[in-house]
PDB file of C-alpha atoms in Angstrom:
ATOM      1  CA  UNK A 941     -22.228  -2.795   4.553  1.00  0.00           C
ATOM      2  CA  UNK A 942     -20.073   0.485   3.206  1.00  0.00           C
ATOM      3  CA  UNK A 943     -19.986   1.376   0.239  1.00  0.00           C
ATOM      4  CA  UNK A 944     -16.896   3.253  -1.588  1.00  0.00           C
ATOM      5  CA  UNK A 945     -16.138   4.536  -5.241  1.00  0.00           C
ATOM      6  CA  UNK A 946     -12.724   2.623  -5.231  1.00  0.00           C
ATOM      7  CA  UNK A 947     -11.039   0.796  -2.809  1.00  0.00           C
ATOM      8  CA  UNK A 948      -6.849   0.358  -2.476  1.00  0.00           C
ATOM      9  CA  UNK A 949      -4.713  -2.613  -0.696  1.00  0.00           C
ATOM     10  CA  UNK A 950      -1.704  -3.127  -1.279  1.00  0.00           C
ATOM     11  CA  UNK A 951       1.134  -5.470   1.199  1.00  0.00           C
ATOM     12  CA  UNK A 952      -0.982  -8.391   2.035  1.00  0.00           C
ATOM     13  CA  UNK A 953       1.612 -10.723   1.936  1.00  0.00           C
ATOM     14  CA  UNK A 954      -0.661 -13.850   1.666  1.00  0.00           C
ATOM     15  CA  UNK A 955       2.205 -16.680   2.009  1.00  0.00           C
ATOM     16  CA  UNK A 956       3.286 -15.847   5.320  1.00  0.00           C
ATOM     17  CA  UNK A 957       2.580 -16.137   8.917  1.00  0.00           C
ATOM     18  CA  UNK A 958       2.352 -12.438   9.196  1.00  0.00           C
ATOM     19  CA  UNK A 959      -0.346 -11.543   6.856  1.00  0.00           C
ATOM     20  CA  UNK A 960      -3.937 -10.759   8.493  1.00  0.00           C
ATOM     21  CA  UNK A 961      -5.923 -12.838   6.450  1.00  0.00           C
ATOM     22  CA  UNK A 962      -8.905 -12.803   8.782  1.00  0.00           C
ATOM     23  CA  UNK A 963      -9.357  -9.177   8.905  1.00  0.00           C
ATOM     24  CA  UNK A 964      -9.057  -8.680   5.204  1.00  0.00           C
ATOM     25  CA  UNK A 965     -11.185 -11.661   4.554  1.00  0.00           C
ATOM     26  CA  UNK A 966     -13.847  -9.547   6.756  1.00  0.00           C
ATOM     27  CA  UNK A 967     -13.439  -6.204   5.348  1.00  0.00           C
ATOM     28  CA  UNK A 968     -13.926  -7.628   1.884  1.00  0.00           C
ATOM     29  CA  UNK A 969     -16.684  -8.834   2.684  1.00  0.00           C
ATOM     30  CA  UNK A 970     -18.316  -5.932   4.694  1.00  0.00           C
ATOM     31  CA  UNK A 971     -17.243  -3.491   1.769  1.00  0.00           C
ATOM     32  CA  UNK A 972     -18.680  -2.721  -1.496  1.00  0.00           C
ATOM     33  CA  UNK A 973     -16.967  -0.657  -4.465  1.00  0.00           C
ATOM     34  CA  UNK A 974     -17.134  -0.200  -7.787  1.00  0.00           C
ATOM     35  CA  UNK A 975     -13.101  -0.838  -8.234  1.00  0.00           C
ATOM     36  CA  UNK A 976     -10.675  -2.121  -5.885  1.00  0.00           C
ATOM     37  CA  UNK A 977      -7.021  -2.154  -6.984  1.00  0.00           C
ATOM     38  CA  UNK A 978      -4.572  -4.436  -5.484  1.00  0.00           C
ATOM     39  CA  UNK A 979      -1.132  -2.163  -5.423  1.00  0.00           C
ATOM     40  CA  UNK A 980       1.601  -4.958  -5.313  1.00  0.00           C
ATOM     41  CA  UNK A 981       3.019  -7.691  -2.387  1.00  0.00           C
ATOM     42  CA  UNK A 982      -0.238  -9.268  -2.365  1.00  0.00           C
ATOM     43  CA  UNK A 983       1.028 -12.701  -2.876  1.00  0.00           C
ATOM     44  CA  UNK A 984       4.528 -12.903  -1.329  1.00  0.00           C
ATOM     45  CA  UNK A 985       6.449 -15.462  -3.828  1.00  0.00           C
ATOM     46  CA  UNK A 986       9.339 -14.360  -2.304  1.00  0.00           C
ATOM     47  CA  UNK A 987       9.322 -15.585   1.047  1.00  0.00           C
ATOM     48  CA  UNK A 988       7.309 -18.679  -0.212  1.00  0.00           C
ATOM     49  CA  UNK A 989       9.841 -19.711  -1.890  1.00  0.00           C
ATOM     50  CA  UNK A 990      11.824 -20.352   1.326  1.00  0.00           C
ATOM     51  CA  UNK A 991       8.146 -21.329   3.437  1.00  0.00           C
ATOM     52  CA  UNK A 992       4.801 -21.664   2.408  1.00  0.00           C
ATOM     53  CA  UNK A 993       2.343 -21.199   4.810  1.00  0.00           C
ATOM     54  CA  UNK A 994      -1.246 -20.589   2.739  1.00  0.00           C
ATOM     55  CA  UNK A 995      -3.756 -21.863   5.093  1.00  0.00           C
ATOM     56  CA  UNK A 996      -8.081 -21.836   4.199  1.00  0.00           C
ATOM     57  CA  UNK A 997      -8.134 -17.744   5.395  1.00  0.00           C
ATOM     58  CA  UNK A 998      -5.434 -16.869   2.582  1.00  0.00           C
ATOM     59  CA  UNK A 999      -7.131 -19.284   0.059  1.00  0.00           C
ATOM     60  CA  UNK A1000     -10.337 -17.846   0.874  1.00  0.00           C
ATOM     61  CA  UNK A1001      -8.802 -13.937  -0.131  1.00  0.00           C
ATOM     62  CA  UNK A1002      -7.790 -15.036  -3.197  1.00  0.00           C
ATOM     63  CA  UNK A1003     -11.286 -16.709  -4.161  1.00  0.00           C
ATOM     64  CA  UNK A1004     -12.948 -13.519  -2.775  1.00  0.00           C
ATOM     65  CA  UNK A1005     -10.769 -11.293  -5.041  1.00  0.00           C
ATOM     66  CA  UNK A1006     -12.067 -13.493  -7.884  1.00  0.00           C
ATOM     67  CA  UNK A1007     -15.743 -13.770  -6.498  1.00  0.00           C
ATOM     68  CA  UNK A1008     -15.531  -9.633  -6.456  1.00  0.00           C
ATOM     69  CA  UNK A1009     -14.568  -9.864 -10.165  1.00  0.00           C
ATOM     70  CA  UNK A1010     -16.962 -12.007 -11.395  1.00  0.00           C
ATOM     71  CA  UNK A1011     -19.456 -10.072  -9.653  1.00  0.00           C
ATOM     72  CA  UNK A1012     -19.239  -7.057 -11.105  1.00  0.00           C
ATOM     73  CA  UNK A1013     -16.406  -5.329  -9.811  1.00  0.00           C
ATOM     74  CA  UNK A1014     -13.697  -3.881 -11.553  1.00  0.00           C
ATOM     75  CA  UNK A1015     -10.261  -5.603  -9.839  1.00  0.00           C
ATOM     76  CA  UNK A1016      -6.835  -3.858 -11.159  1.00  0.00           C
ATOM     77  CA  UNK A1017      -3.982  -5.881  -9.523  1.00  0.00           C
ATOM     78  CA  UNK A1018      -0.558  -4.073  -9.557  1.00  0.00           C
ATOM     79  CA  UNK A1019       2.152  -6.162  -8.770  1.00  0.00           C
ATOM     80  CA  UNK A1020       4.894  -5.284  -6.549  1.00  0.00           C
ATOM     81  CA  UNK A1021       8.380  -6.590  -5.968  1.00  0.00           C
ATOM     82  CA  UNK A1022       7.764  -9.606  -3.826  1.00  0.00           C
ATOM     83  CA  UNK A1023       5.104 -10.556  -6.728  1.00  0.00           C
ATOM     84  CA  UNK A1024       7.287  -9.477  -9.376  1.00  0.00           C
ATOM     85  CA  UNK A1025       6.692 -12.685 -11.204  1.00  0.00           C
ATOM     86  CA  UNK A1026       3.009 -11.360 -12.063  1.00  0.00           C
ATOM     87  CA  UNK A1027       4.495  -8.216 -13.797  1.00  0.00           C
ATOM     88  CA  UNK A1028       5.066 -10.686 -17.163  1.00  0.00           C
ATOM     89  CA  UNK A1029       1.352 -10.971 -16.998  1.00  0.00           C
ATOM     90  CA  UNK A1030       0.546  -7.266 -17.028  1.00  0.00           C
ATOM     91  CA  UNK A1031      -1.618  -6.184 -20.015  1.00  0.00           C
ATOM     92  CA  UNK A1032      -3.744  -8.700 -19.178  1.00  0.00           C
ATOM     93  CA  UNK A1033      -7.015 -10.403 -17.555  1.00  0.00           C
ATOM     94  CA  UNK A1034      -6.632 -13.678 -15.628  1.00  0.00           C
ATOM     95  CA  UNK A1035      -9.989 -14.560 -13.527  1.00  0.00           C
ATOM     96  CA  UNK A1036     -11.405 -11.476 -14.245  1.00  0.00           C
ATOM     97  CA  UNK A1037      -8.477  -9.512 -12.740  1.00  0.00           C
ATOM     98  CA  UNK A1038      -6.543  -6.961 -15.089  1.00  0.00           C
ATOM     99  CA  UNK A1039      -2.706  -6.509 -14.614  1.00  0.00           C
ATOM    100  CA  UNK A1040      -1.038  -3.586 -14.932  1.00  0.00           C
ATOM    101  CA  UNK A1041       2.385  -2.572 -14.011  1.00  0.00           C
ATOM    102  CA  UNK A1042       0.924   0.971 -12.740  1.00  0.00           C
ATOM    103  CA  UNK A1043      -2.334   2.497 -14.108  1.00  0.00           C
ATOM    104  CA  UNK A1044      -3.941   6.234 -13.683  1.00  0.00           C
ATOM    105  CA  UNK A1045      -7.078   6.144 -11.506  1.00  0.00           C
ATOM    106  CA  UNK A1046      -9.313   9.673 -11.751  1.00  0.00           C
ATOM    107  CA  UNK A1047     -11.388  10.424  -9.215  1.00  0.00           C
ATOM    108  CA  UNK A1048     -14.955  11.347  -9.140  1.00  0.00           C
ATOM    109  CA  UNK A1049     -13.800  14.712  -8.733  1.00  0.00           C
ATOM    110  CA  UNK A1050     -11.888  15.050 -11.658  1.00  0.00           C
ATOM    111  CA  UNK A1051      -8.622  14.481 -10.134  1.00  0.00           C
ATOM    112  CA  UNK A1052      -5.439  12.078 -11.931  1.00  0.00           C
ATOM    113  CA  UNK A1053      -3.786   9.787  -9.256  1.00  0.00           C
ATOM    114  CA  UNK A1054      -0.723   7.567 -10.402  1.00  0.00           C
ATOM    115  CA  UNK A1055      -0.799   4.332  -8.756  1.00  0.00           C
ATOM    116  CA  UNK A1056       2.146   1.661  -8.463  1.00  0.00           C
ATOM    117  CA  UNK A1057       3.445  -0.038  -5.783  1.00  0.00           C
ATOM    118  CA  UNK A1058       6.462   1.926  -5.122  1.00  0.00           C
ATOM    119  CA  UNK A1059       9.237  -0.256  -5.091  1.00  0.00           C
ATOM    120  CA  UNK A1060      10.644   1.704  -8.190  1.00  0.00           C
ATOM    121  CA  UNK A1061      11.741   3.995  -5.491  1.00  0.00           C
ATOM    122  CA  UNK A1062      14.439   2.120  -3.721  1.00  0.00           C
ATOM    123  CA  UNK A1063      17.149   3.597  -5.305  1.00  0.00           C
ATOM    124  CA  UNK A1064      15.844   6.921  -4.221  1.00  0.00           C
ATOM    125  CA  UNK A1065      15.718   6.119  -0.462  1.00  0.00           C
ATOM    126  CA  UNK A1066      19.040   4.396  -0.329  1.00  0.00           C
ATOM    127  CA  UNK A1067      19.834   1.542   2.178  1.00  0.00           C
ATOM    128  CA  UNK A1068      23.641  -0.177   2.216  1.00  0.00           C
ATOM    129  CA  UNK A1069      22.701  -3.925   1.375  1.00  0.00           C
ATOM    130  CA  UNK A1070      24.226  -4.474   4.936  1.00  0.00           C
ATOM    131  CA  UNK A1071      21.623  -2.085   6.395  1.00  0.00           C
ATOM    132  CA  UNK A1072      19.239  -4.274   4.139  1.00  0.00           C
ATOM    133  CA  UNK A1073      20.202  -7.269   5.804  1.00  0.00           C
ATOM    134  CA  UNK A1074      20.159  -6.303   8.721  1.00  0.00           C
ATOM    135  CA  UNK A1075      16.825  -4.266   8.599  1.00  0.00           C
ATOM    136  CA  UNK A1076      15.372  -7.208   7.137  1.00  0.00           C
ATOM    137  CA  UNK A1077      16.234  -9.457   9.874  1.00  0.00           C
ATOM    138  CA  UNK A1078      14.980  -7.176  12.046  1.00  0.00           C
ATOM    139  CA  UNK A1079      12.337  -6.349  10.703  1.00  0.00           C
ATOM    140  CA  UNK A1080      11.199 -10.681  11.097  1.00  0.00           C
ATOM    141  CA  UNK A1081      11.898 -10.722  14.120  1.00  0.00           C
ATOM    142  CA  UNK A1082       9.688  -7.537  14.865  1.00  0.00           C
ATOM    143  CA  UNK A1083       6.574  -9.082  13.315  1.00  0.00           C
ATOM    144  CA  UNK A1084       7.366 -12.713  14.985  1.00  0.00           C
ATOM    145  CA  UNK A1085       6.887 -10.468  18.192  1.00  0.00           C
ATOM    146  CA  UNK A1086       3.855  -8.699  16.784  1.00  0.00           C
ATOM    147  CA  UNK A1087       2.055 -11.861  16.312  1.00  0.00           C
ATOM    148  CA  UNK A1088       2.755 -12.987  19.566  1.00  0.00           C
ATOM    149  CA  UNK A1089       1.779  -9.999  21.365  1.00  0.00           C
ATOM    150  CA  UNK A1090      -1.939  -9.730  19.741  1.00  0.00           C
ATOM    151  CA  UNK A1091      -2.074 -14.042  20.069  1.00  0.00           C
ATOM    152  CA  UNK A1092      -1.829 -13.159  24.060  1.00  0.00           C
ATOM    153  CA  UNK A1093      -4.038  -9.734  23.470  1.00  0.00           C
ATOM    154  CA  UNK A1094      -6.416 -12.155  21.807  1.00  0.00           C
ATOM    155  CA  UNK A1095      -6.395 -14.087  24.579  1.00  0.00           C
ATOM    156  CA  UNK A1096      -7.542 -11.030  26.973  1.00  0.00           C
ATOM    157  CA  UNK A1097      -9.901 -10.353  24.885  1.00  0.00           C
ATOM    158  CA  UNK A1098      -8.584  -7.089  23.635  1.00  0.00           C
ATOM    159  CA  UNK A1099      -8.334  -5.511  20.503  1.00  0.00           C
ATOM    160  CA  UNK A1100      -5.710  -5.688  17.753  1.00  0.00           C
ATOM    161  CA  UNK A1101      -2.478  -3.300  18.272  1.00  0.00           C
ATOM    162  CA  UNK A1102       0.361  -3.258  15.984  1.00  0.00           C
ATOM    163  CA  UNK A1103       3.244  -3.323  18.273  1.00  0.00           C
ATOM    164  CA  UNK A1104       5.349  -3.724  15.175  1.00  0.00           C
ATOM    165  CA  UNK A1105       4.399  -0.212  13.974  1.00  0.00           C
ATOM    166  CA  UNK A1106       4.600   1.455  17.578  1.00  0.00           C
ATOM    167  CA  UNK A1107       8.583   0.426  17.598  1.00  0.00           C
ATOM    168  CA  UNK A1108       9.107   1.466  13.891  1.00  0.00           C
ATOM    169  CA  UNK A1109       7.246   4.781  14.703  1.00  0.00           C
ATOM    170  CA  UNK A1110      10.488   6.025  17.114  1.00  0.00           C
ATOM    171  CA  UNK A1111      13.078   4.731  15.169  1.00  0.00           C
ATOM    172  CA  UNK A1112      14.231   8.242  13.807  1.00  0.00           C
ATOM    173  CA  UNK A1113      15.922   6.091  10.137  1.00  0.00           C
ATOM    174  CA  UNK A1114      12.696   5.077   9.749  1.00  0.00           C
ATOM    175  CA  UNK A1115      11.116   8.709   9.632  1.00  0.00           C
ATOM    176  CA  UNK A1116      13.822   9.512   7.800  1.00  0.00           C
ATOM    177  CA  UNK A1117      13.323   6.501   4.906  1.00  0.00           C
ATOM    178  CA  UNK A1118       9.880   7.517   4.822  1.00  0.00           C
ATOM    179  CA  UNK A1119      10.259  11.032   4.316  1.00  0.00           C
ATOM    180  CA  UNK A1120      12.582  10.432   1.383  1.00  0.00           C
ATOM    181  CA  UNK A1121       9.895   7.888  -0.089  1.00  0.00           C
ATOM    182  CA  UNK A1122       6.996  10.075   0.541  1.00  0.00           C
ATOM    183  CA  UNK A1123       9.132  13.092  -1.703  1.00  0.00           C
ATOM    184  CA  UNK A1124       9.969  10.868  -4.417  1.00  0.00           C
ATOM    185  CA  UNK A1125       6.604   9.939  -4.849  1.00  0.00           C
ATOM    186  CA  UNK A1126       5.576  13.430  -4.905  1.00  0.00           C
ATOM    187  CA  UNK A1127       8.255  14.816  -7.143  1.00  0.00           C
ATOM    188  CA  UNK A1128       7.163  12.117  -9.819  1.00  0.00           C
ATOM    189  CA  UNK A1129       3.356  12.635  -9.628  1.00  0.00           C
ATOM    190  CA  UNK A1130       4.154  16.472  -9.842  1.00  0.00           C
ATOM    191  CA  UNK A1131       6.923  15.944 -12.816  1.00  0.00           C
ATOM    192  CA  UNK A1132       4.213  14.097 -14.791  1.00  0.00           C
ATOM    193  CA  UNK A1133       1.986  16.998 -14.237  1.00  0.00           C
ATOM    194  CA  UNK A1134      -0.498  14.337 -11.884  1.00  0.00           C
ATOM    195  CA  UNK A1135      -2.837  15.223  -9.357  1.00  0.00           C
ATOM    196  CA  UNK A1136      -0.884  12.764  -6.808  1.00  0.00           C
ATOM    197  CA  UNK A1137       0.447   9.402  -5.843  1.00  0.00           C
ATOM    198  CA  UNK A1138      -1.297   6.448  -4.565  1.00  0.00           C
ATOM    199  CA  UNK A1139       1.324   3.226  -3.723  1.00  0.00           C
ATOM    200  CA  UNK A1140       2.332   1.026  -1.044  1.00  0.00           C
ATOM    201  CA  UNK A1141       5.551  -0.534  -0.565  1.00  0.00           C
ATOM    202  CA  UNK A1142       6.568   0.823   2.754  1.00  0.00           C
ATOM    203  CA  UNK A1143       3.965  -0.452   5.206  1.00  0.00           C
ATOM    204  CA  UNK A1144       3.498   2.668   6.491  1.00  0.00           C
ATOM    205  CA  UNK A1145      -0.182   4.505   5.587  1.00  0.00           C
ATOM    206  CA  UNK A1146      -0.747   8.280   5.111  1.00  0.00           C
ATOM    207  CA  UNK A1147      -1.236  11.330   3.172  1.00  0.00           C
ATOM    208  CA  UNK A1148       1.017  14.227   2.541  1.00  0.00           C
ATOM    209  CA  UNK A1149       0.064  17.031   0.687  1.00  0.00           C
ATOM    210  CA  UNK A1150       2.647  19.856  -1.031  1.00  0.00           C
ATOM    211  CA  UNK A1151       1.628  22.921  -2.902  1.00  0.00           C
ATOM    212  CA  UNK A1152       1.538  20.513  -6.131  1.00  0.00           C
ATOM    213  CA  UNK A1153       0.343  17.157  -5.394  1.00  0.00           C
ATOM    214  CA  UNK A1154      -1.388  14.532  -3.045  1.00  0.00           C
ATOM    215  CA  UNK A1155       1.090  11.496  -1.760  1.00  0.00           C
ATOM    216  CA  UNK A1156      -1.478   8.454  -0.368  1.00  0.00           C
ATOM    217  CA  UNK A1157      -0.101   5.548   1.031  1.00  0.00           C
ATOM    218  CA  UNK A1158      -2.697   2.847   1.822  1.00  0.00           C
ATOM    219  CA  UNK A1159      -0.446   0.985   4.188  1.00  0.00           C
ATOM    220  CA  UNK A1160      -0.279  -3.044   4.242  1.00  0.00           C
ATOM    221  CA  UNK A1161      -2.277  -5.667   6.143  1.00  0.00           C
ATOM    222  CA  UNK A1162       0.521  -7.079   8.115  1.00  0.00           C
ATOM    223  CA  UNK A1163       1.087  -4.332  10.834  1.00  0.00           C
ATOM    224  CA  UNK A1164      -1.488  -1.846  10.088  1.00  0.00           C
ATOM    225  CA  UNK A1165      -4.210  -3.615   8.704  1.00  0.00           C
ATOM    226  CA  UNK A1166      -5.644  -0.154   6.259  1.00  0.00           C
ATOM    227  CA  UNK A1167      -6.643   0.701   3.428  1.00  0.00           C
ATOM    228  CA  UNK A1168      -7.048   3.577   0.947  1.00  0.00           C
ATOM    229  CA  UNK A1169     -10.686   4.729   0.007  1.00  0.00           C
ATOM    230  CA  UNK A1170     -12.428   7.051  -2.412  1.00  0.00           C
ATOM    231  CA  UNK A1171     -15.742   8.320  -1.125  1.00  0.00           C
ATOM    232  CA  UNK A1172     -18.552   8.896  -4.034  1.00  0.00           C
ATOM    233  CA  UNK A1173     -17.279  12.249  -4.217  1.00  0.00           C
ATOM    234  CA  UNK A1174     -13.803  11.966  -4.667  1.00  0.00           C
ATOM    235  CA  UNK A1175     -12.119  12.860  -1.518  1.00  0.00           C
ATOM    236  CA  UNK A1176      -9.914   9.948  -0.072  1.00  0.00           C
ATOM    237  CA  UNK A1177      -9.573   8.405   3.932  1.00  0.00           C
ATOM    238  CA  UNK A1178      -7.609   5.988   5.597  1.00  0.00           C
ATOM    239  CA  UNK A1179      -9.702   3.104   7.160  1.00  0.00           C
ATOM    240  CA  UNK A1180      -8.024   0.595   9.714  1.00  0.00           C
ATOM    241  CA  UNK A1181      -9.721  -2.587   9.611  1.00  0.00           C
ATOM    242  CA  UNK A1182      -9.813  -5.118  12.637  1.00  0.00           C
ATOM    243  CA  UNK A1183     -11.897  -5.539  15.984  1.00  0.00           C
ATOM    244  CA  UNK A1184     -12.286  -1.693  15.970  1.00  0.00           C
ATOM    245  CA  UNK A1185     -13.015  -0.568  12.162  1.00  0.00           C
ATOM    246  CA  UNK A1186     -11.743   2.939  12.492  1.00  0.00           C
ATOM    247  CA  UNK A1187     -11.239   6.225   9.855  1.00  0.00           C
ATOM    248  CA  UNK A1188      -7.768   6.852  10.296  1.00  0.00           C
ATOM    249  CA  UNK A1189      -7.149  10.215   8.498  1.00  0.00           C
ATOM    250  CA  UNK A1190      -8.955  11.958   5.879  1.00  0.00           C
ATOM    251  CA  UNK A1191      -7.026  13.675   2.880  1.00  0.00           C
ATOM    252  CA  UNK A1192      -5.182  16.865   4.035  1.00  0.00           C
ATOM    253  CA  UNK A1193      -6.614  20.493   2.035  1.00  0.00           C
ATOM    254  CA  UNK A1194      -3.649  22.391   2.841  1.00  0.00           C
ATOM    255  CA  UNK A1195       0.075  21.250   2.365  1.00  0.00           C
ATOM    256  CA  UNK A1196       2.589  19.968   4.807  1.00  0.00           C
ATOM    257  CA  UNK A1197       5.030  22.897   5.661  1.00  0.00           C
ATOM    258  CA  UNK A1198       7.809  21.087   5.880  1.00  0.00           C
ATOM    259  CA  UNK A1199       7.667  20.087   1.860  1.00  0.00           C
ATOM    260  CA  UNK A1200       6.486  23.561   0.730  1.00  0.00           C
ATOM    261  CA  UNK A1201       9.183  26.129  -0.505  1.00  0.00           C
ATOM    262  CA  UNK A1202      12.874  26.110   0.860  1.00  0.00           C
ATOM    263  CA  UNK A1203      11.849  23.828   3.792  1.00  0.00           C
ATOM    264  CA  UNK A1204      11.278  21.145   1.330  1.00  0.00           C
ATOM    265  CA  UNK A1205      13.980  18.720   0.721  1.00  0.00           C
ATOM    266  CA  UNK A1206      15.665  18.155  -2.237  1.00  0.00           C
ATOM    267  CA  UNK A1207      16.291  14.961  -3.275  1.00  0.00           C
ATOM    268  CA  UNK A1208      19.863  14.100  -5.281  1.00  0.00           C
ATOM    269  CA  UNK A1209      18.273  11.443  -7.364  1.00  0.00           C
ATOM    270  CA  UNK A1210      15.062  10.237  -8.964  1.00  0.00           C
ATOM    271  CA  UNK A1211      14.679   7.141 -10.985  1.00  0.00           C
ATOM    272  CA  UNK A1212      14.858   8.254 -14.648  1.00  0.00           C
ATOM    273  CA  UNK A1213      13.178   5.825 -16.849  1.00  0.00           C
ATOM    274  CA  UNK A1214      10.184   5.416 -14.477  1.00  0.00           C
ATOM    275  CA  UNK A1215      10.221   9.085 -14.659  1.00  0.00           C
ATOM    276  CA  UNK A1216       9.524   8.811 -18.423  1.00  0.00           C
ATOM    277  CA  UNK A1217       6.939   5.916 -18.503  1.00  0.00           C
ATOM    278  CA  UNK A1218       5.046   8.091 -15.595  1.00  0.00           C
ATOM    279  CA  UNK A1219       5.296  10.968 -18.012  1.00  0.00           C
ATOM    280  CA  UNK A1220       4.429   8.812 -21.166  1.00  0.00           C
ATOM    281  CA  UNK A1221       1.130   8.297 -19.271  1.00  0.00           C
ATOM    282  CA  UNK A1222       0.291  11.648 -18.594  1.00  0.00           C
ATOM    283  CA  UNK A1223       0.730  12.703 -22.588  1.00  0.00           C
TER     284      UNK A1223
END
């Protein structure tokens, strides 16, 4: 059993064929923390509303998040945009699970984190709705691939690989996307005068640190299968969660050259009223 400070999922996507039920089903159960926050796309309403597919292993996450709650732990669900429909709901407690639209989580060490899903971004890192279309259907067709590929790895007896995120890892528009996402997130946490951003959104974990402020992305359980966890002292890692239970990264101490000084970007456009709530936190 390990034991964490706080725990942070976020793109489970429980409705679909894609989500890795199983594994998260077995790292909730082989971890213990004092709060885990769900940051948004846990329950994909979105696609369900064209196909449901909820078998016992996606039943069986939801009654552990409960279980969790009832037993003691403190569970903060965030919704994101494809469970959007839960954001009516946010101010308060259903099962013993508080909503919240985004919340401030401080570390043992002192430290303010901002944590939404990230979706309030979009506009930031903008896509032509063609390009959405198209990435979208893509994108399907990509996972429909991955699940094959680890069915026959399965098979062999051999560990799960995300062949979905190996592709999306040399697609240079990708890099790009995420860079742009990764800065927005920063420039927000550090215009609200936070110690950094936790969020999700992107399916694509990490941690990138500038002169002001910590960006953590705690990935999804659909390609990557990670999450984002506090230690009792504070300082954050990435775990991957299957076969192979691995420590991905650990939190960077010394910022990312390329977003420190002139090298850093600037982004054109931020979105302005999440600016202010974010900042109407902080005060």
């Amino acid at each position: 059993m390990r034991s964490y400070r706080s725990v942070f999922i976020s793109d489970v996507h429980l409705g679909t064929a894609d989500c890795q039920a199983d594994y998260l089903l077995d790292f909730l159960t082989r971890v213990r923390c004092e709060t885990l926050y769900l940051v948004g796309d846990i329950i994909d309403l979105i696609a369900m509303q064209r196909r449901v597919h909820f078998p016992a292993a996606h039943q069986a996450v939801i009654h552990k998040f409960i279980e969790l709650a009832a037993s003691g732990t403190r569970v903060v669900y965030v919704p994101g945009n494809h469970d959007d429909f839960l954001r009516r709901f946010c101010g308060q407690t259903i099962a013993g699970i508080e909503l919240h639209d985004k919340i401030v989580h401080r570390t043992a060490d002192g430290r303010r984190f901002m944590v939404c899903h990230g979706d309030q971004f979009d506009q930031v890192v903008r896509c032509s709705p063609l390009m959405l279309l198209v990435g979208d259907r893509a994108h399907g067709l990509l996972l429909r691939l991955n699940r094959w590929f680890n069915a026959w790895r399965r098979l062999k007896g051999k560990p799960y690989w995300s062949l979905a995120a190996w592709v999306k890892s040399r697609i240079g528009k990708a890099r790009t996307f995420i860079r742009r996402f990764e800065l927005a997130a920063l420039t927000v946490a550090e215009k609200g005068n936070y110690d950094g951003f936790i969020c999700g959104h992107i399916h694509s974990a990490g941690f990138l640190r500038s002169e002001e402020g910590l960006y953590c992305n705690d990935g999804d359980w659909v390609e990557h299968c990670t999450a984002l966890v506090e230690q009792d002292n504070g300082k954050l890692e990435l775990l991957h969660w299957s076969e192979t239970p691995a420590v991905l990264a650990v939190e960077p101490d010394a910022p990312h050259p390329d977003v420190c000084g002139d090298a850093r970007p600037v982004l054109d456009s931020l979105p302005t009223g999440f600016v202010e709530q974010v900042n109407r936190l902080a005060s």
